[in-house]
PDB file of C-alpha atoms in Angstrom:
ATOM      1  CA  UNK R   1      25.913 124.323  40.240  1.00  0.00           C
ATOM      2  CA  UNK R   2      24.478 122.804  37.514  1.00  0.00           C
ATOM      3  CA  UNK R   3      24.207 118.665  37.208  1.00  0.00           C
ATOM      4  CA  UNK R   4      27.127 118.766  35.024  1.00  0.00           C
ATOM      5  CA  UNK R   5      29.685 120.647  37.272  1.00  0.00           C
ATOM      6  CA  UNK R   6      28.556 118.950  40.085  1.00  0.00           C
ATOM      7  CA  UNK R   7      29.062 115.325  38.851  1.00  0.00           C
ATOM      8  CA  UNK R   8      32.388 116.652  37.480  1.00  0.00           C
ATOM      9  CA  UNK R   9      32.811 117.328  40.857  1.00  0.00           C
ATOM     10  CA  UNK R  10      31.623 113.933  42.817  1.00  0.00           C
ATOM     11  CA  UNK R  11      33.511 111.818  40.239  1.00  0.00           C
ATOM     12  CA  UNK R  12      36.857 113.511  40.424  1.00  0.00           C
ATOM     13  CA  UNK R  13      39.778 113.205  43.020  1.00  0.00           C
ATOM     14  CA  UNK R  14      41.888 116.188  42.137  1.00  0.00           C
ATOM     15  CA  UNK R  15      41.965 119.626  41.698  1.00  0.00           C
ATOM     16  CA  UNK R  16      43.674 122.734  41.467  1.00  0.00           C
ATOM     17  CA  UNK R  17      42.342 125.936  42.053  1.00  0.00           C
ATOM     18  CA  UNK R  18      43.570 129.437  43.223  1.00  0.00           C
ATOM     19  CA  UNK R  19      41.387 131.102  46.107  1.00  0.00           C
ATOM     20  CA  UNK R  20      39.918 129.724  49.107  1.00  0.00           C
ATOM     21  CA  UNK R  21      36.438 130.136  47.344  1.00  0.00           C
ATOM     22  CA  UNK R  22      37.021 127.964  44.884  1.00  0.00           C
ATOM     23  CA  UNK R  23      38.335 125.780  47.142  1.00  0.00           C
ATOM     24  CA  UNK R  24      35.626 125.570  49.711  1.00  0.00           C
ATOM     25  CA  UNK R  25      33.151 124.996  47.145  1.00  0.00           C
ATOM     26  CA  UNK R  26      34.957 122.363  45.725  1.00  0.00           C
ATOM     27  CA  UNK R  27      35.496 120.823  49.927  1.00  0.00           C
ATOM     28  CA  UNK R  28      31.744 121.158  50.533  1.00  0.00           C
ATOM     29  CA  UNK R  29      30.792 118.654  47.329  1.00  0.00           C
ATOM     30  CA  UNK R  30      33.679 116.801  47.568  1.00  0.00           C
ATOM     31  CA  UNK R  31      35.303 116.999  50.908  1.00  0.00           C
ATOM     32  CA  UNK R  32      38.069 113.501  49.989  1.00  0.00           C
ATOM     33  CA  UNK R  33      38.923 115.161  47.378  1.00  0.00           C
ATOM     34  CA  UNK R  34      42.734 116.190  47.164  1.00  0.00           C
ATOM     35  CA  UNK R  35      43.212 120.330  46.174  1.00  0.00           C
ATOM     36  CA  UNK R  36      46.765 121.442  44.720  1.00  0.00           C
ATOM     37  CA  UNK R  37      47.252 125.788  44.479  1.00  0.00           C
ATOM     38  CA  UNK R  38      47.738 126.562  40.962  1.00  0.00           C
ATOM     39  CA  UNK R  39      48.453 129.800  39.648  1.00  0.00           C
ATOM     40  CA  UNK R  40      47.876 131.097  36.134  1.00  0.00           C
ATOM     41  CA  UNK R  41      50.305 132.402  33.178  1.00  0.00           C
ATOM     42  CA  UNK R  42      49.129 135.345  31.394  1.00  0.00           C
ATOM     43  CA  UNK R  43      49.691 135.735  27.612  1.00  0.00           C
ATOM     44  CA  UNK R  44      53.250 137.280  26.844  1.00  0.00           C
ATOM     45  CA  UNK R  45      52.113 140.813  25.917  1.00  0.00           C
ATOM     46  CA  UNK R  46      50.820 141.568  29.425  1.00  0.00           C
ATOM     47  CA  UNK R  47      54.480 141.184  31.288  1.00  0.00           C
ATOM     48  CA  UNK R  48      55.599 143.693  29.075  1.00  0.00           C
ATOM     49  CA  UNK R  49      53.834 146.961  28.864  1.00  0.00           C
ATOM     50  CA  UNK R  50      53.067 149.186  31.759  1.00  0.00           C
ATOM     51  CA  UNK R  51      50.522 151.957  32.715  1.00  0.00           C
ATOM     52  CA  UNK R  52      52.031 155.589  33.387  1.00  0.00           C
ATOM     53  CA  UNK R  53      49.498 157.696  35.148  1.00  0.00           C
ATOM     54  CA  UNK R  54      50.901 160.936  33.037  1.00  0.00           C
ATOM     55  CA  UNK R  55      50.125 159.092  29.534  1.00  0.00           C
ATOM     56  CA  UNK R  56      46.791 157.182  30.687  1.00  0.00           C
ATOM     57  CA  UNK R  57      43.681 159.564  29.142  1.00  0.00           C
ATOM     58  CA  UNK R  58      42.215 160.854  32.310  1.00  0.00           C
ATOM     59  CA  UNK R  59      38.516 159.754  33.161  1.00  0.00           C
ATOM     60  CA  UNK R  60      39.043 156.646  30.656  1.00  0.00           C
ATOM     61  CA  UNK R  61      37.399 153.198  32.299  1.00  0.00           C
ATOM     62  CA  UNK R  62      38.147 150.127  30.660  1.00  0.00           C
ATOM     63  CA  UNK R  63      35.729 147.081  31.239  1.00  0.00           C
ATOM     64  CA  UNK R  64      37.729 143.924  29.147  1.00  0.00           C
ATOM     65  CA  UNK R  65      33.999 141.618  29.372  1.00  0.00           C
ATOM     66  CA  UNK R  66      30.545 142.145  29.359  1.00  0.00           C
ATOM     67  CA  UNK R  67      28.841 139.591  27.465  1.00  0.00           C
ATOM     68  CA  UNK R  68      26.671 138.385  30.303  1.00  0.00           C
ATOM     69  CA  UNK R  69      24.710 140.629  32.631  1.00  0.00           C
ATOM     70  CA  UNK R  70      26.774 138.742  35.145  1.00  0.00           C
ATOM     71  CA  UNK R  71      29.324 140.984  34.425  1.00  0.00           C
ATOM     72  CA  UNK R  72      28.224 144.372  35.329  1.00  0.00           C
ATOM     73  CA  UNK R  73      27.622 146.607  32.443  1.00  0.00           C
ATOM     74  CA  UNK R  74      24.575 147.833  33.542  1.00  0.00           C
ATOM     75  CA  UNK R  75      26.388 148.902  37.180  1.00  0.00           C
ATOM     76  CA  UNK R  76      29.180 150.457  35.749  1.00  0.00           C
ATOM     77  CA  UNK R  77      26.885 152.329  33.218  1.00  0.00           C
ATOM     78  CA  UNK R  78      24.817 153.784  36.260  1.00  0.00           C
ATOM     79  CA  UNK R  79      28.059 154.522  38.198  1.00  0.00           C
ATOM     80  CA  UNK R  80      29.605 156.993  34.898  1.00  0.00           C
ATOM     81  CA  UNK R  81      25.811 158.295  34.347  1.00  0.00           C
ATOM     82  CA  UNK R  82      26.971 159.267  38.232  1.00  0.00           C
ATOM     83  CA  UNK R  83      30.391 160.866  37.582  1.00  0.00           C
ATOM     84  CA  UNK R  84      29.274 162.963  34.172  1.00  0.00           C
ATOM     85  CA  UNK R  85      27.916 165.385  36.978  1.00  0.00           C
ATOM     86  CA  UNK R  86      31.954 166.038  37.820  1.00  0.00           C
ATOM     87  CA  UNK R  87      33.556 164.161  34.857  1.00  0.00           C
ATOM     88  CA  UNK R  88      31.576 164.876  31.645  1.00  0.00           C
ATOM     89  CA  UNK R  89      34.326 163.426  29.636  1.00  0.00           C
ATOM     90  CA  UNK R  90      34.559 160.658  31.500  1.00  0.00           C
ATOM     91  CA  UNK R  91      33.740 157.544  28.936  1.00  0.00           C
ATOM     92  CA  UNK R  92      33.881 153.493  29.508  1.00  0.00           C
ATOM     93  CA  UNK R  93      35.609 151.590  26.533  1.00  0.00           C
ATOM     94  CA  UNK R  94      34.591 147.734  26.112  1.00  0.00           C
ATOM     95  CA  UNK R  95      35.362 145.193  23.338  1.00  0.00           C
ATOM     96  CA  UNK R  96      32.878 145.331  20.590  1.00  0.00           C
ATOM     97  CA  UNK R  97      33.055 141.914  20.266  1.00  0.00           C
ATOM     98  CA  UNK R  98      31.671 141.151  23.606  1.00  0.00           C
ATOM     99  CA  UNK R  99      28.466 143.693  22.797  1.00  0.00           C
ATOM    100  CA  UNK R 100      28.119 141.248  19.116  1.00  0.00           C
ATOM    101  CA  UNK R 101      27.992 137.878  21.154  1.00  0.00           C
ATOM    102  CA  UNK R 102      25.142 139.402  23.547  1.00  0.00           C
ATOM    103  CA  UNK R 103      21.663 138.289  23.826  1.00  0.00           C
ATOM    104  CA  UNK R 104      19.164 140.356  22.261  1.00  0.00           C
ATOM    105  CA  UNK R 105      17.137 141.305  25.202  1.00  0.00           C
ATOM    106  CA  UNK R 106      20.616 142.208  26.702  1.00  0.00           C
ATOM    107  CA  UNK R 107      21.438 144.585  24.160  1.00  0.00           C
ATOM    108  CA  UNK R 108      18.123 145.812  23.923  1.00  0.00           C
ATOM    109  CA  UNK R 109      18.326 146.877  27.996  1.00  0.00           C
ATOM    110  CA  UNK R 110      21.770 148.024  27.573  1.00  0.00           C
ATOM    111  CA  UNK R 111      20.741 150.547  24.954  1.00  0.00           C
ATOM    112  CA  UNK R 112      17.566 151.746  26.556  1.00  0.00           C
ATOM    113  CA  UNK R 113      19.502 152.458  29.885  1.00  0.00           C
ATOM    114  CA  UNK R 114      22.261 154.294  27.854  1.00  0.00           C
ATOM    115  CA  UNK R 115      19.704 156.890  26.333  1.00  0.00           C
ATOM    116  CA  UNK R 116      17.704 157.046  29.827  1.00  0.00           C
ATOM    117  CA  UNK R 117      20.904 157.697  31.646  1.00  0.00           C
ATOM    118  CA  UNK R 118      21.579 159.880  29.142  1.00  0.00           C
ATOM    119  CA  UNK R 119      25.289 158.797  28.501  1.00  0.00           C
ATOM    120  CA  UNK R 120      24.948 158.074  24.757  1.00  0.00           C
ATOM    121  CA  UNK R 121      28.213 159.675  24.449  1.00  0.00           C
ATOM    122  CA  UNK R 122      30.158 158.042  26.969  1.00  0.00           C
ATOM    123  CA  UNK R 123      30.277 154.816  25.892  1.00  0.00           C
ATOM    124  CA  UNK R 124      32.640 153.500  23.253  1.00  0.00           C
ATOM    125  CA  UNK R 125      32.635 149.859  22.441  1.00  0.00           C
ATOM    126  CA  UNK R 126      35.845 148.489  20.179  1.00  0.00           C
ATOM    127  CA  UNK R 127      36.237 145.964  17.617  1.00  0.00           C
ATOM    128  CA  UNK R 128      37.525 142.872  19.231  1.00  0.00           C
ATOM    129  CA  UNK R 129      40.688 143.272  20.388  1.00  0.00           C
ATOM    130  CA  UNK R 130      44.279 140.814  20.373  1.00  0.00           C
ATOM    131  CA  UNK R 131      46.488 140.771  23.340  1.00  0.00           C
ATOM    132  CA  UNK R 132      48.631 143.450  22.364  1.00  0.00           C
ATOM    133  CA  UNK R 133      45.917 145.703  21.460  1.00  0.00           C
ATOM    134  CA  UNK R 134      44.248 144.668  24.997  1.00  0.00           C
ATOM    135  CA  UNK R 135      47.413 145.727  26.975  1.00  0.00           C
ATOM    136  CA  UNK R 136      47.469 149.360  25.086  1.00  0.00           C
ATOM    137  CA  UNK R 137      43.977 149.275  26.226  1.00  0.00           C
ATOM    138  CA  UNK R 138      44.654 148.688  29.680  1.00  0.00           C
ATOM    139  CA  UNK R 139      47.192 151.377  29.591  1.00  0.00           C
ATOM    140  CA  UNK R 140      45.141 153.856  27.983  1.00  0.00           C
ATOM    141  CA  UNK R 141      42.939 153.623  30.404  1.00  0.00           C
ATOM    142  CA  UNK R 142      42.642 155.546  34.206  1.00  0.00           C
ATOM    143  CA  UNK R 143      41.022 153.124  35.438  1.00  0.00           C
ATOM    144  CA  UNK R 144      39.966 148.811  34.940  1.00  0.00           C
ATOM    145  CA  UNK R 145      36.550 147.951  36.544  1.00  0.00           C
ATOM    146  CA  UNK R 146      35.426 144.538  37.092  1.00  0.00           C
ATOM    147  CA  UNK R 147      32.102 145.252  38.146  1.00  0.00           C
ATOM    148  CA  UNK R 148      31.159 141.025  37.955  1.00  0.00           C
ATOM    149  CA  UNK R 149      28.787 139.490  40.185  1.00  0.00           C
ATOM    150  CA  UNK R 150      30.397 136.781  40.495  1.00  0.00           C
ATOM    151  CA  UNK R 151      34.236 135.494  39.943  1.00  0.00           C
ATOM    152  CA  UNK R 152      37.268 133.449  41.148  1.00  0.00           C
ATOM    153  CA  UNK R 153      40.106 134.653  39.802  1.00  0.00           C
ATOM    154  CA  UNK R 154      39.728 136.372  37.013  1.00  0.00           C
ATOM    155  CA  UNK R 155      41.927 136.365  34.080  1.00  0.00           C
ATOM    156  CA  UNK R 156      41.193 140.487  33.356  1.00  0.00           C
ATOM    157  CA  UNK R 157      42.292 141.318  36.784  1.00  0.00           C
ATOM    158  CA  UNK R 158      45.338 139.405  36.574  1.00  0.00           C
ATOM    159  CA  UNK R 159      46.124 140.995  33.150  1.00  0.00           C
ATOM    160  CA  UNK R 160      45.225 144.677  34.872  1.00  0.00           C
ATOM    161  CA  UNK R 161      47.682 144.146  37.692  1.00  0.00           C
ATOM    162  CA  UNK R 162      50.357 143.072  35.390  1.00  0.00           C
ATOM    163  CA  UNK R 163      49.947 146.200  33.154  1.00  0.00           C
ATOM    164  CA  UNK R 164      49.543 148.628  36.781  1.00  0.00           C
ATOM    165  CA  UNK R 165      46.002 150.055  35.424  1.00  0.00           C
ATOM    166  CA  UNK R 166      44.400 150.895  38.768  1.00  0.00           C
ATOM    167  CA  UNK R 167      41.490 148.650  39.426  1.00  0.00           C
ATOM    168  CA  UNK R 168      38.091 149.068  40.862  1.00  0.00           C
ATOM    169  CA  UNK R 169      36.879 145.924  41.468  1.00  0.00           C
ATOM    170  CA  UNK R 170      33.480 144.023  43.062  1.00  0.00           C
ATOM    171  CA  UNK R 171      33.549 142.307  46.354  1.00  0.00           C
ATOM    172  CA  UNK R 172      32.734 139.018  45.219  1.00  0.00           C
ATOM    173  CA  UNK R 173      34.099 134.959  45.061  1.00  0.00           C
ATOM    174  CA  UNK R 174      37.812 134.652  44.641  1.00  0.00           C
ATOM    175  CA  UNK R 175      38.219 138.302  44.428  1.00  0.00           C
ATOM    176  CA  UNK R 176      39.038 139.316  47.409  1.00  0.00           C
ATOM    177  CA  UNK R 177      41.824 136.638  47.936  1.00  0.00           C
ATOM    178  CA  UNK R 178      43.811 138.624  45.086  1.00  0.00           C
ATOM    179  CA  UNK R 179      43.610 141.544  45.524  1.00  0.00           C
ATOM    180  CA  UNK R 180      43.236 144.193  49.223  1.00  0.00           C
ATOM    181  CA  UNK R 181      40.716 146.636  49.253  1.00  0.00           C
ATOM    182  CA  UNK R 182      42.404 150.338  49.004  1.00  0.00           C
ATOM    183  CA  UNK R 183      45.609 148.862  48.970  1.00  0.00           C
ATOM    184  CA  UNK R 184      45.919 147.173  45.169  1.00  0.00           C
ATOM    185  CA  UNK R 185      42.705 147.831  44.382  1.00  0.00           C
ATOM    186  CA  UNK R 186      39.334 149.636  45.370  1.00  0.00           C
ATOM    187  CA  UNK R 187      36.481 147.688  46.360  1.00  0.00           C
ATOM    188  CA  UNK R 188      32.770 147.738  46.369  1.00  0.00           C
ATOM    189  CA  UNK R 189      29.502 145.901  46.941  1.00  0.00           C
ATOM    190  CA  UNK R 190      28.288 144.046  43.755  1.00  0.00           C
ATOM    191  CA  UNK R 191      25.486 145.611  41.909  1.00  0.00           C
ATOM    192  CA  UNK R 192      26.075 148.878  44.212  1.00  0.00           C
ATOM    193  CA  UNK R 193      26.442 151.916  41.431  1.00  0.00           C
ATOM    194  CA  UNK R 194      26.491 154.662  43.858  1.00  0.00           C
ATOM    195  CA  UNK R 195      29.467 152.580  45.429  1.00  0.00           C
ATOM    196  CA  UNK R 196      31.313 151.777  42.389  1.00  0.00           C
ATOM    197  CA  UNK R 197      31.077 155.419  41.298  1.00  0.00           C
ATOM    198  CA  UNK R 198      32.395 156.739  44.717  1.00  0.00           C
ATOM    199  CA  UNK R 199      35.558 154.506  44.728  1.00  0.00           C
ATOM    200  CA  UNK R 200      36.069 156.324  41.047  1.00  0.00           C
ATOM    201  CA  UNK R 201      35.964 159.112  42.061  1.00  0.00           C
ATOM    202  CA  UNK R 202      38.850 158.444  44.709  1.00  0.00           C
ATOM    203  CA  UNK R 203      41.016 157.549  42.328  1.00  0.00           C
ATOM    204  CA  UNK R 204      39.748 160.446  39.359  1.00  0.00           C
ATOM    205  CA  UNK R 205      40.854 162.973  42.172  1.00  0.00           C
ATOM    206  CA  UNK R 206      43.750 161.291  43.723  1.00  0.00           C
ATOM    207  CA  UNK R 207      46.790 160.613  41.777  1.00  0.00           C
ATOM    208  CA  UNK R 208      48.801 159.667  44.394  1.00  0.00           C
ATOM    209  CA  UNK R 209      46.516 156.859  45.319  1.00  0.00           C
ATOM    210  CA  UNK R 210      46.184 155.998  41.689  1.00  0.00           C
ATOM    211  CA  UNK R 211      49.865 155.379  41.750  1.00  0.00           C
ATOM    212  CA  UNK R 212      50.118 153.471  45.185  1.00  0.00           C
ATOM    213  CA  UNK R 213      47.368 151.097  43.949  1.00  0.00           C
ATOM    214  CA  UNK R 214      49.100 150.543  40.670  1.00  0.00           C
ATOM    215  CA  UNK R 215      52.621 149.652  42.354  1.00  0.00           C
ATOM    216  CA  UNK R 216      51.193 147.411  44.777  1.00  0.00           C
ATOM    217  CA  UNK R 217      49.167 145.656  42.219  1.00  0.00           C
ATOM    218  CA  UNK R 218      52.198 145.038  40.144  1.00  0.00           C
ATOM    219  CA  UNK R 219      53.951 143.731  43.039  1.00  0.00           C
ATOM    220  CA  UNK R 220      51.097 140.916  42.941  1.00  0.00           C
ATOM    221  CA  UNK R 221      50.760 140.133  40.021  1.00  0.00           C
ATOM    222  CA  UNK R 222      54.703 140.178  39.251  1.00  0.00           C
ATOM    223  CA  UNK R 223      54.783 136.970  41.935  1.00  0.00           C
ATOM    224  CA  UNK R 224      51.295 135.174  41.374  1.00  0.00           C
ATOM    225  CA  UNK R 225      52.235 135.212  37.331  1.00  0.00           C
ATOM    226  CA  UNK R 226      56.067 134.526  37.382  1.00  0.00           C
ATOM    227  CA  UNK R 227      56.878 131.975  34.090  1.00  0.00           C
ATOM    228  CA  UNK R 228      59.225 130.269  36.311  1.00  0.00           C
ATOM    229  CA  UNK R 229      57.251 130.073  39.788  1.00  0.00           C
ATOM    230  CA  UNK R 230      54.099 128.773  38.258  1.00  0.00           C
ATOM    231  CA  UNK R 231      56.166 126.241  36.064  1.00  0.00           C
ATOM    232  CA  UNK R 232      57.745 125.046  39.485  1.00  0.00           C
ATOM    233  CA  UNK R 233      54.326 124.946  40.841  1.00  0.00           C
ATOM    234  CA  UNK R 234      52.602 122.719  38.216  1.00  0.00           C
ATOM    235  CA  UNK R 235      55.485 120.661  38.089  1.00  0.00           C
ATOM    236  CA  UNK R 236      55.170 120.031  42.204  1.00  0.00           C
ATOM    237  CA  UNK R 237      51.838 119.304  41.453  1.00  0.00           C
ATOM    238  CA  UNK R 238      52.285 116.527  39.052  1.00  0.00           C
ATOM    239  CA  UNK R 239      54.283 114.969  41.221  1.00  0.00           C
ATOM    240  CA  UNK R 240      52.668 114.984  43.803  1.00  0.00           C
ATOM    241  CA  UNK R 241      49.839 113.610  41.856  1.00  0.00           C
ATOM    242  CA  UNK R 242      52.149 110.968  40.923  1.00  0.00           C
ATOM    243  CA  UNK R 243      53.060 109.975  44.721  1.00  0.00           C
ATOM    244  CA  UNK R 244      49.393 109.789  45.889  1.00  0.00           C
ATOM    245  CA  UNK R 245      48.579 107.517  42.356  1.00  0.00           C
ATOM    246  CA  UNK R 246      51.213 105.552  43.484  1.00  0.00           C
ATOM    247  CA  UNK R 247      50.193 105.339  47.231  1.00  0.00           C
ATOM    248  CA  UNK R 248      46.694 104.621  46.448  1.00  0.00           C
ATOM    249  CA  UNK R 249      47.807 101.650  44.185  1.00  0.00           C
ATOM    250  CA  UNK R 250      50.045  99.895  46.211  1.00  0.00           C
TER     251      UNK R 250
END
């Protein structure tokens, strides 16, 4: 943490979060501190539009951030040098945007590994992209990697279970409290390439797994996003609020 976050921390009294990482983090700086479970809305696009395995382009990964080297560019980019062996078409697709806002030394690594992996034509970065043209995205694609070394709950995962996109997704913070490793999603070690690539494959060569993760991923996301569930929720917890304000006052 930096000074910042952890005063915000110290100084507060309640929270809400979504995983038990976020919460035990938040217990081990501030352990009188009061935590409410708070789920997230996504934007309206992403209840609406759903991936189809027969209209998807085969091979096609979709990674929605990559600004940071937190995020796992680099990994995924060693993972499809990987796959070309099998897959030549296979390609990842990222927001152009994301590649604009990067550090200079970042892009300046990112480029040099592309042309030493040798995958110059594999990698397509887009213009920045609005929600609706982020859901076609997701449903493009045969596959959504969050290849992050580091998360909670991720917005992009959320928005990939909504949609049905298959996910391959690293083992890391809140992560794992989402989503269940080849059930609604397919794991792997952070920062492991030869990992990441190998739970691709799976799905590149198994439809029916493709499908299985994509229905039980809906199911998820269909209850953790619900308009009127989370509105319940946030309600509960402002009233609750309320009582222990009160309580604390009297």
């Amino acid at each position: 943490f930096i000074p910042i976050e952890r005063e915000v921390y110290i100084i507060n009294k309640y929270f809400i979060g979504r995983t038990n990482w976020d919460k035990a983090y938040m217990m081990s700086i501030n352990p009188e501190a009061i935590y409410f479970h708070g789920e997230e809305l996504l934007r309206n696009e992403f209840y609406n539009k759903k991936w189809d395995i027969d209209k998807c382009e085969r091979y096609r990964i979709f990674i929605s951030s990559a600004v940071y080297p937190l995020k796992g560019l680099h990994i995924l980019m060693k993972a499809v040098a990987l796959l070309k062996k099998d897959y030549p078409q296979v390609k990842i697709v990222a927001p152009l945007a994301e590649f604009d806002s990067m550090s200079v030394q970042l892009k300046d690594y990112l480029k040099s590994l592309v042309r030493k992996l040798g995958i110059e034509g594999n990698v397509i970065f887009r213009k920045k992209l609005s929600a609706s043209e982020m859901v076609d995205e997701y449903c493009k694609a045969h596959v959504f990697v969050l290849p992050s070394f580091i998360e909670n709950s991720p917005n992009a995962l959320g928005e990939s279970m909504s949609t049905g996109v298959p996910s391959v997704v690293s083992f890391v913070g809140g992560v794992p409290y989402i989503v269940e490793d080849n059930k609604s999603t397919q794991m792997f070690t952070a920062g492991d390439h030869m990992y990441l690539a190998y739970q691709l494959k799976r799905i590149f060569s198994d439809d029916e797994l493709a499908k299985r993760i994509s229905i039980e991923a809906q199911i998820i996301a269909a209850k953790r996003h619900d308009k009127v569930l989370v509105r319940d929720q946030y309600m509960q917890i402002c009233r609750n609020n309320l009582i222990y304000s009160v309580s604390k006052n009297e």
